[in-house]
Amino acid sequence: MGTVHGGLDGGVELTAYLVNESRARRPELAADELAAAWIPEAERGAVRELWEEFAGAVYPHDDLVVSLRGRFIADTLARALRRDPDTVLVVCGAGFSSYSWLLPFRAALEVDLPDMAAAKRRRAAELADSGRVPGSAGREVRHLAADLGRAEDRALVAARVRELAAGRPVAYVAEGVLFYLPAEQARAVVRLGEEFGATVLTAVSYWPAAAAGSVVLERQRRWFRSRGVPEEASHLTHHELTGLLGGEVADLGPEDLQRRYLGKVAVPESELIPEYVAVAGVAGVAGAAEAAG
Ligand SMILES: C[S@@+](CC[C@H](N)C(=O)[O-])C[C@H]1O[C@@H](n2cnc3c(N)ncnc32)[C@H](O)[C@@H]1O
């Protein structure tokens, strides 16, 4: 269902605009000072309106949830870079995220559906031309159009990553995308890093099976239906992720992330989209231990 053309008219790509606005509202919490720049001024009003409509119909705290998950991922990636400055970044379902520019990665590959990948490539070039993001000197960001729900496309992603990384360590992010894929495809995306050569860190966000009955998710399904965004969602469990990622997994939910970054739980999980961030790999697990401390 839905009109699967990109952007504000509908389709799953619309979610990239929504979460971008969520970070643009909390740039300090998200540690994303570029968030606002991804949407051209002429479109920002429409994006803001869309966000307000979503906030009224679903929940008014998407800025909190999305900024916290992004902040945790940014901190985790920064740790991986400190361990090895040659680390290559791979972001699946990249949307309008900024890690490839905010952090000093020398090489990055961003993957998204064709319209989104084209929109991001175009906007990144505009921002580089106007000096708002660093240009290509010392940094290579590639954009790849691929449907992560298709095995052939995932194989293409893996081949492109191996070529770009050329043996360097890889930090792999799949944020805000797994739940839009059927369960089997979502699992394959979690494991995709196995095919990159030397993945040292995997960070994924997901909705736990235990929260499938969430009233906020139910309101979101209804709103998605009205906006042409496919409403089916897949869920995972911590145990499943541990099996898929083959080792210790740090797994922080919206209350854990609020404690970590706000020092308290300002909004209980029952009033939020129940989005968890799971990280595997040395930099990730060590980082979560810091969180507990
Ligand atoms: C909620 S947005 C998250 C974007 C970004 N990761 C962030 O956190 O800002 C979901 C993104 O996943 C992308 N996406 C959804 N289904 C996809 C698929 N089958 N293949 C590739 N990308 C997909 C959408 O186009 C969109 O950019």
mmCIF file of C-alpha atoms and ligand atoms in Angstrom:
data_model
loop_
_atom_site.group_PDB
_atom_site.id
_atom_site.type_symbol
_atom_site.label_atom_id
_atom_site.label_comp_id
_atom_site.label_asym_id
_atom_site.label_seq_id
_atom_site.Cartn_x
_atom_site.Cartn_y
_atom_site.Cartn_z
ATOM 1 C CA MET A 1 0.000 0.000 0.000
ATOM 2 C CA GLY A 2 0.982 3.627 -0.033
ATOM 3 C CA THR A 3 2.581 5.761 -2.676
ATOM 4 C CA VAL A 4 6.149 4.657 -2.658
ATOM 5 C CA HIS A 5 7.674 7.755 -4.081
ATOM 6 C CA GLY A 6 9.991 9.680 -1.910
ATOM 7 C CA GLY A 7 9.591 12.712 0.234
ATOM 8 C CA LEU A 8 6.752 14.479 1.890
ATOM 9 C CA ASP A 9 4.008 13.051 -0.327
ATOM 10 C CA GLY A 10 4.099 9.693 1.414
ATOM 11 C CA GLY A 11 5.905 6.374 1.344
ATOM 12 C CA VAL A 12 8.378 5.200 3.976
ATOM 13 C CA GLU A 13 10.822 7.948 2.973
ATOM 14 C CA LEU A 14 8.518 10.442 4.680
ATOM 15 C CA THR A 15 9.791 9.089 8.002
ATOM 16 C CA ALA A 16 13.269 10.451 7.189
ATOM 17 C CA TYR A 17 11.838 13.997 7.138
ATOM 18 C CA LEU A 18 9.979 13.449 10.414
ATOM 19 C CA VAL A 19 12.990 12.216 12.351
ATOM 20 C CA ASN A 20 15.173 14.901 10.845
ATOM 21 C CA GLU A 21 12.780 17.498 12.257
ATOM 22 C CA SER A 22 12.937 15.675 15.610
ATOM 23 C CA ARG A 23 16.722 16.172 15.739
ATOM 24 C CA ALA A 24 16.483 19.723 14.396
ATOM 25 C CA ARG A 25 14.328 20.528 17.455
ATOM 26 C CA ARG A 26 16.952 19.198 19.911
ATOM 27 C CA PRO A 27 20.314 19.726 18.182
ATOM 28 C CA GLU A 28 22.244 19.798 21.466
ATOM 29 C CA LEU A 29 20.721 16.636 22.862
ATOM 30 C CA ALA A 30 21.113 14.912 19.484
ATOM 31 C CA ALA A 31 24.644 16.336 19.032
ATOM 32 C CA ASP A 32 23.542 17.097 15.480
ATOM 33 C CA GLU A 33 24.086 20.740 14.599
ATOM 34 C CA LEU A 34 23.640 19.870 10.922
ATOM 35 C CA ALA A 35 20.113 18.490 11.317
ATOM 36 C CA ALA A 36 18.350 21.688 10.289
ATOM 37 C CA ALA A 37 20.552 22.121 7.221
ATOM 38 C CA TRP A 38 19.385 18.939 5.455
ATOM 39 C CA ILE A 39 15.982 20.378 4.589
ATOM 40 C CA PRO A 40 16.033 23.406 2.265
ATOM 41 C CA GLU A 41 14.353 26.472 3.797
ATOM 42 C CA ALA A 42 11.528 26.297 1.243
ATOM 43 C CA GLU A 43 10.510 22.825 2.506
ATOM 44 C CA ARG A 44 11.146 23.323 6.223
ATOM 45 C CA GLY A 45 7.693 24.801 6.897
ATOM 46 C CA ALA A 46 5.950 21.778 5.391
ATOM 47 C CA VAL A 47 8.195 19.423 7.379
ATOM 48 C CA ARG A 48 7.428 21.319 10.587
ATOM 49 C CA GLU A 49 3.701 21.119 9.871
ATOM 50 C CA LEU A 50 3.954 17.403 9.230
ATOM 51 C CA TRP A 51 5.803 16.947 12.521
ATOM 52 C CA GLU A 52 3.171 18.938 14.441
ATOM 53 C CA GLU A 53 0.419 16.840 12.900
ATOM 54 C CA PHE A 54 2.304 13.656 13.875
ATOM 55 C CA ALA A 55 2.880 15.016 17.397
ATOM 56 C CA GLY A 56 -0.841 15.706 17.835
ATOM 57 C CA ALA A 57 -2.008 12.384 16.437
ATOM 58 C CA VAL A 58 0.670 10.006 17.780
ATOM 59 C CA TYR A 59 2.881 11.477 20.557
ATOM 60 C CA PRO A 60 4.599 14.803 21.200
ATOM 61 C CA HIS A 61 8.013 13.384 22.217
ATOM 62 C CA ASP A 62 9.592 12.172 18.981
ATOM 63 C CA ASP A 63 12.252 14.875 19.381
ATOM 64 C CA LEU A 64 13.299 13.214 22.643
ATOM 65 C CA VAL A 65 13.318 9.609 21.400
ATOM 66 C CA VAL A 66 15.076 10.307 18.104
ATOM 67 C CA SER A 67 17.627 12.718 19.569
ATOM 68 C CA LEU A 68 18.548 10.264 22.331
ATOM 69 C CA ARG A 69 19.011 7.320 19.992
ATOM 70 C CA GLY A 70 21.098 9.476 17.652
ATOM 71 C CA ARG A 71 23.218 10.851 20.490
ATOM 72 C CA PHE A 72 23.998 7.370 21.764
ATOM 73 C CA ILE A 73 24.946 6.194 18.290
ATOM 74 C CA ALA A 74 27.082 9.314 17.687
ATOM 75 C CA ASP A 75 28.930 8.747 20.990
ATOM 76 C CA THR A 76 29.454 5.089 20.129
ATOM 77 C CA LEU A 77 30.806 5.937 16.680
ATOM 78 C CA ALA A 78 33.120 8.576 18.153
ATOM 79 C CA ARG A 79 34.541 5.890 20.442
ATOM 80 C CA ALA A 80 35.139 3.556 17.507
ATOM 81 C CA LEU A 81 36.972 6.369 15.696
ATOM 82 C CA ARG A 82 39.142 7.054 18.733
ATOM 83 C CA ARG A 83 40.153 3.392 18.730
ATOM 84 C CA ASP A 84 40.992 3.536 15.031
ATOM 85 C CA PRO A 85 40.776 6.786 13.014
ATOM 86 C CA ASP A 86 40.759 4.711 9.805
ATOM 87 C CA THR A 87 37.346 3.263 10.650
ATOM 88 C CA VAL A 88 34.925 3.381 7.701
ATOM 89 C CA LEU A 89 31.269 4.213 8.365
ATOM 90 C CA VAL A 90 28.348 2.366 6.761
ATOM 91 C CA VAL A 91 24.821 3.662 7.379
ATOM 92 C CA CYS A 92 21.838 1.663 6.111
ATOM 93 C CA GLY A 93 18.543 3.564 5.853
ATOM 94 C CA ALA A 94 20.643 6.718 6.222
ATOM 95 C CA GLY A 95 17.857 9.250 5.643
ATOM 96 C CA PHE A 96 19.007 12.737 6.659
ATOM 97 C CA SER A 97 21.392 11.598 9.392
ATOM 98 C CA SER A 98 24.655 13.537 9.750
ATOM 99 C CA TYR A 99 27.252 11.106 11.166
ATOM 100 C CA SER A 100 29.228 10.983 7.907
ATOM 101 C CA TRP A 101 29.884 14.729 8.178
ATOM 102 C CA LEU A 102 29.852 15.434 11.922
ATOM 103 C CA LEU A 103 32.411 12.820 12.818
ATOM 104 C CA PRO A 104 35.853 12.705 11.222
ATOM 105 C CA PHE A 105 35.333 9.553 9.169
ATOM 106 C CA ARG A 106 37.646 9.462 6.155
ATOM 107 C CA ALA A 107 35.218 7.287 4.224
ATOM 108 C CA ALA A 108 31.505 6.553 4.533
ATOM 109 C CA LEU A 109 28.821 4.748 2.559
ATOM 110 C CA GLU A 110 25.195 5.797 3.002
ATOM 111 C CA VAL A 111 22.467 3.466 1.742
ATOM 112 C CA ASP A 112 18.797 4.299 1.206
ATOM 113 C CA LEU A 113 15.942 3.827 -1.253
ATOM 114 C CA PRO A 114 16.590 5.494 -4.639
ATOM 115 C CA ASP A 115 14.644 8.759 -4.123
ATOM 116 C CA MET A 116 16.129 9.319 -0.679
ATOM 117 C CA ALA A 117 19.661 8.467 -1.765
ATOM 118 C CA ALA A 118 19.299 10.950 -4.647
ATOM 119 C CA ALA A 119 17.840 13.663 -2.368
ATOM 120 C CA LYS A 120 20.689 13.204 0.128
ATOM 121 C CA ARG A 121 23.377 13.241 -2.551
ATOM 122 C CA ARG A 122 21.903 16.434 -4.029
ATOM 123 C CA ARG A 123 21.589 18.205 -0.701
ATOM 124 C CA ALA A 124 25.062 17.134 0.459
ATOM 125 C CA ALA A 125 26.516 18.652 -2.723
ATOM 126 C CA GLU A 126 24.591 21.906 -2.140
ATOM 127 C CA LEU A 127 25.765 22.089 1.474
ATOM 128 C CA ALA A 128 29.360 21.420 0.460
ATOM 129 C CA ASP A 129 29.162 24.101 -2.269
ATOM 130 C CA SER A 130 27.853 26.644 0.227
ATOM 131 C CA GLY A 131 30.486 25.678 2.797
ATOM 132 C CA ARG A 132 27.978 24.393 5.388
ATOM 133 C CA VAL A 133 29.522 20.938 5.443
ATOM 134 C CA PRO A 134 33.145 20.080 4.817
ATOM 135 C CA GLY A 135 33.779 19.334 1.143
ATOM 136 C CA SER A 136 35.388 16.175 -0.130
ATOM 137 C CA ALA A 137 38.933 17.040 1.004
ATOM 138 C CA GLY A 138 40.107 14.189 3.219
ATOM 139 C CA ARG A 139 36.620 12.706 3.336
ATOM 140 C CA GLU A 140 34.764 10.478 0.912
ATOM 141 C CA VAL A 141 31.009 10.015 1.347
ATOM 142 C CA ARG A 142 29.294 7.721 -1.148
ATOM 143 C CA HIS A 143 25.530 7.379 -1.589
ATOM 144 C CA LEU A 144 24.099 4.062 -2.725
ATOM 145 C CA ALA A 145 20.510 3.431 -3.808
ATOM 146 C CA ALA A 146 19.385 0.016 -2.595
ATOM 147 C CA ASP A 147 16.315 -1.725 -1.217
ATOM 148 C CA LEU A 148 17.453 -3.419 1.975
ATOM 149 C CA GLY A 149 14.455 -5.734 1.736
ATOM 150 C CA ARG A 150 16.003 -7.428 -1.328
ATOM 151 C CA ALA A 151 18.797 -9.993 -0.990
ATOM 152 C CA GLU A 152 20.404 -8.907 -4.311
ATOM 153 C CA ASP A 153 20.572 -5.309 -3.114
ATOM 154 C CA ARG A 154 22.070 -6.323 0.233
ATOM 155 C CA ALA A 155 24.741 -8.288 -1.642
ATOM 156 C CA LEU A 156 25.456 -5.142 -3.665
ATOM 157 C CA VAL A 157 25.769 -3.099 -0.451
ATOM 158 C CA ALA A 158 28.227 -5.641 0.969
ATOM 159 C CA ALA A 159 30.304 -5.623 -2.229
ATOM 160 C CA ARG A 160 30.455 -1.807 -2.242
ATOM 161 C CA VAL A 161 31.460 -1.737 1.430
ATOM 162 C CA ARG A 162 34.278 -4.243 0.896
ATOM 163 C CA GLU A 163 35.531 -2.184 -2.032
ATOM 164 C CA LEU A 164 35.396 1.120 -0.096
ATOM 165 C CA ALA A 165 36.785 -0.258 3.178
ATOM 166 C CA ALA A 166 39.587 -2.224 1.502
ATOM 167 C CA GLY A 167 40.413 -4.016 4.736
ATOM 168 C CA ARG A 168 39.889 -1.049 7.061
ATOM 169 C CA PRO A 169 37.625 -1.579 10.095
ATOM 170 C CA VAL A 170 33.925 -0.869 9.538
ATOM 171 C CA ALA A 171 31.388 0.688 11.912
ATOM 172 C CA TYR A 172 27.896 -0.287 10.794
ATOM 173 C CA VAL A 173 24.662 1.569 11.650
ATOM 174 C CA ALA A 174 21.063 0.604 10.822
ATOM 175 C CA GLU A 175 19.005 3.204 12.683
ATOM 176 C CA GLY A 176 15.260 3.642 12.416
ATOM 177 C CA VAL A 177 14.867 1.195 9.554
ATOM 178 C CA LEU A 178 14.616 -2.434 10.746
ATOM 179 C CA PHE A 179 10.967 -2.214 11.796
ATOM 180 C CA TYR A 180 9.910 -1.176 8.288
ATOM 181 C CA LEU A 181 11.224 -4.459 6.867
ATOM 182 C CA PRO A 182 9.594 -7.900 7.085
ATOM 183 C CA ALA A 183 11.103 -9.900 9.988
ATOM 184 C CA GLU A 184 13.324 -12.120 7.856
ATOM 185 C CA GLN A 185 14.721 -9.144 5.922
ATOM 186 C CA ALA A 186 15.232 -7.172 9.149
ATOM 187 C CA ARG A 187 17.297 -10.047 10.549
ATOM 188 C CA ALA A 188 19.369 -10.169 7.377
ATOM 189 C CA VAL A 189 20.052 -6.423 7.693
ATOM 190 C CA VAL A 190 21.188 -6.876 11.328
ATOM 191 C CA ARG A 191 23.676 -9.512 10.122
ATOM 192 C CA LEU A 192 24.797 -7.655 6.999
ATOM 193 C CA GLY A 193 27.968 -6.418 8.718
ATOM 194 C CA GLU A 194 29.284 -10.019 8.649
ATOM 195 C CA GLU A 195 29.821 -9.546 4.929
ATOM 196 C CA PHE A 196 31.745 -6.265 5.145
ATOM 197 C CA GLY A 197 35.142 -7.794 5.862
ATOM 198 C CA ALA A 198 36.105 -6.280 9.214
ATOM 199 C CA THR A 199 33.074 -4.950 11.072
ATOM 200 C CA VAL A 200 34.170 -3.776 14.509
ATOM 201 C CA LEU A 201 30.895 -2.214 15.588
ATOM 202 C CA THR A 202 27.208 -2.718 14.774
ATOM 203 C CA ALA A 203 24.543 -0.330 16.064
ATOM 204 C CA VAL A 204 20.889 -0.979 15.265
ATOM 205 C CA SER A 205 17.666 0.462 16.610
ATOM 206 C CA TYR A 206 14.600 -1.732 16.928
ATOM 207 C CA TRP A 207 11.200 -2.133 18.558
ATOM 208 C CA PRO A 208 11.124 -5.010 21.069
ATOM 209 C CA ALA A 209 8.530 -7.745 20.615
ATOM 210 C CA ALA A 210 7.433 -7.094 24.211
ATOM 211 C CA ALA A 211 6.265 -3.630 23.160
ATOM 212 C CA ALA A 212 4.320 -4.712 20.049
ATOM 213 C CA GLY A 213 1.060 -3.822 21.836
ATOM 214 C CA SER A 214 2.191 -0.259 22.646
ATOM 215 C CA VAL A 215 -0.639 2.279 22.383
ATOM 216 C CA VAL A 216 1.775 4.787 20.856
ATOM 217 C CA LEU A 217 2.729 2.302 18.120
ATOM 218 C CA GLU A 218 -0.995 1.682 17.521
ATOM 219 C CA ARG A 219 -1.597 5.427 17.080
ATOM 220 C CA GLN A 220 1.418 5.593 14.787
ATOM 221 C CA ARG A 221 0.053 2.738 12.623
ATOM 222 C CA ARG A 222 -3.194 4.657 12.230
ATOM 223 C CA TRP A 223 -1.352 7.857 11.296
ATOM 224 C CA PHE A 224 0.958 6.022 8.875
ATOM 225 C CA ARG A 225 -2.141 4.575 7.159
ATOM 226 C CA SER A 226 -3.471 8.109 6.636
ATOM 227 C CA ARG A 227 -0.146 9.295 5.138
ATOM 228 C CA GLY A 228 0.629 6.404 2.785
ATOM 229 C CA VAL A 229 3.429 4.991 4.949
ATOM 230 C CA PRO A 230 3.329 1.173 5.088
ATOM 231 C CA GLU A 231 2.131 0.346 8.598
ATOM 232 C CA GLU A 232 3.332 -3.248 9.005
ATOM 233 C CA ALA A 233 6.182 -3.429 11.490
ATOM 234 C CA SER A 234 8.592 -6.107 12.590
ATOM 235 C CA HIS A 235 9.887 -6.558 16.106
ATOM 236 C CA LEU A 236 12.925 -8.246 17.611
ATOM 237 C CA THR A 237 13.945 -9.515 21.038
ATOM 238 C CA HIS A 238 17.206 -8.945 22.907
ATOM 239 C CA HIS A 239 17.903 -12.678 22.792
ATOM 240 C CA GLU A 240 17.408 -12.747 19.015
ATOM 241 C CA LEU A 241 19.797 -9.823 18.572
ATOM 242 C CA THR A 242 22.420 -11.521 20.719
ATOM 243 C CA GLY A 243 22.149 -14.564 18.440
ATOM 244 C CA LEU A 244 22.246 -12.484 15.246
ATOM 245 C CA LEU A 245 25.198 -10.372 16.352
ATOM 246 C CA GLY A 246 27.011 -13.325 17.884
ATOM 247 C CA GLY A 247 28.240 -11.889 21.131
ATOM 248 C CA GLU A 248 27.682 -9.430 23.896
ATOM 249 C CA VAL A 249 25.092 -6.793 23.004
ATOM 250 C CA ALA A 250 24.490 -3.557 24.899
ATOM 251 C CA ASP A 251 20.818 -2.713 24.606
ATOM 252 C CA LEU A 252 19.451 0.631 25.835
ATOM 253 C CA GLY A 253 15.816 1.698 25.756
ATOM 254 C CA PRO A 254 14.317 5.185 25.943
ATOM 255 C CA GLU A 255 14.355 5.237 29.760
ATOM 256 C CA ASP A 256 18.002 4.081 29.904
ATOM 257 C CA LEU A 257 18.949 6.767 27.399
ATOM 258 C CA GLN A 258 17.096 9.465 29.341
ATOM 259 C CA ARG A 259 18.932 8.447 32.523
ATOM 260 C CA ARG A 260 22.213 8.539 30.655
ATOM 261 C CA TYR A 261 21.783 11.906 28.956
ATOM 262 C CA LEU A 262 19.209 13.756 31.080
ATOM 263 C CA GLY A 263 20.029 12.257 34.458
ATOM 264 C CA LYS A 264 16.379 11.246 34.989
ATOM 265 C CA VAL A 265 13.372 9.703 33.270
ATOM 266 C CA ALA A 266 11.367 12.715 32.113
ATOM 267 C CA VAL A 267 8.814 10.704 30.093
ATOM 268 C CA PRO A 268 8.044 7.032 30.852
ATOM 269 C CA GLU A 269 8.542 4.477 28.079
ATOM 270 C CA SER A 270 4.799 3.720 28.016
ATOM 271 C CA GLU A 271 4.263 7.217 26.529
ATOM 272 C CA LEU A 272 6.991 6.870 23.893
ATOM 273 C CA ILE A 273 7.761 4.927 20.738
ATOM 274 C CA PRO A 274 9.583 2.008 22.406
ATOM 275 C CA GLU A 275 12.785 2.310 20.413
ATOM 276 C CA TYR A 276 15.856 0.459 21.687
ATOM 277 C CA VAL A 277 19.428 0.829 20.475
ATOM 278 C CA ALA A 278 21.536 -2.334 20.449
ATOM 279 C CA VAL A 279 25.269 -2.182 19.897
ATOM 280 C CA ALA A 280 27.733 -5.004 19.473
ATOM 281 C CA GLY A 281 31.490 -4.785 19.185
ATOM 282 C CA VAL A 282 34.122 -3.573 21.563
ATOM 283 C CA ALA A 283 33.483 0.176 21.338
ATOM 284 C CA GLY A 284 29.745 -0.304 21.787
ATOM 285 C CA VAL A 285 29.695 -2.658 24.728
ATOM 286 C CA ALA A 286 32.398 -0.742 26.576
ATOM 287 C CA GLY A 287 30.382 2.445 26.038
ATOM 288 C CA ALA A 288 27.273 0.971 27.541
ATOM 289 C CA ALA A 289 29.251 -0.053 30.602
ATOM 290 C CA GLU A 290 30.221 3.614 30.997
ATOM 291 C CA ALA A 291 26.479 4.379 30.864
ATOM 292 C CA ALA A 292 25.767 2.032 33.729
ATOM 293 C CA GLY A 293 28.574 3.536 35.785
HETATM 294 C C1 LIG B 1 12.861 6.701 10.103
HETATM 295 S S1 LIG B 1 13.933 7.022 8.737
HETATM 296 C C2 LIG B 1 15.507 6.948 9.568
HETATM 297 C C3 LIG B 1 16.554 7.696 8.806
HETATM 298 C C4 LIG B 1 17.902 7.813 9.540
HETATM 299 N N1 LIG B 1 18.495 6.529 9.813
HETATM 300 C C5 LIG B 1 17.728 8.613 10.805
HETATM 301 O O1 LIG B 1 17.758 8.019 11.893
HETATM 302 O O2 LIG B 1 17.540 9.810 10.702
HETATM 303 C C6 LIG B 1 13.889 5.468 7.850
HETATM 304 C C7 LIG B 1 14.801 5.455 6.639
HETATM 305 O O3 LIG B 1 14.896 4.120 6.142
HETATM 306 C C8 LIG B 1 14.766 4.157 4.751
HETATM 307 N N2 LIG B 1 14.241 2.864 4.291
HETATM 308 C C9 LIG B 1 13.040 2.325 4.588
HETATM 309 N N3 LIG B 1 12.889 1.131 3.981
HETATM 310 C C10 LIG B 1 14.049 0.914 3.287
HETATM 311 C C11 LIG B 1 14.507 -0.127 2.440
HETATM 312 N N4 LIG B 1 13.732 -1.177 2.171
HETATM 313 N N5 LIG B 1 15.732 -0.013 1.885
HETATM 314 C C12 LIG B 1 16.517 1.086 2.141
HETATM 315 N N6 LIG B 1 16.136 2.099 2.937
HETATM 316 C C13 LIG B 1 14.915 2.023 3.500
HETATM 317 C C14 LIG B 1 13.807 5.299 4.492
HETATM 318 O O4 LIG B 1 13.855 5.763 3.157
HETATM 319 C C15 LIG B 1 14.277 6.320 5.500
HETATM 320 O O5 LIG B 1 15.302 7.129 5.009
#
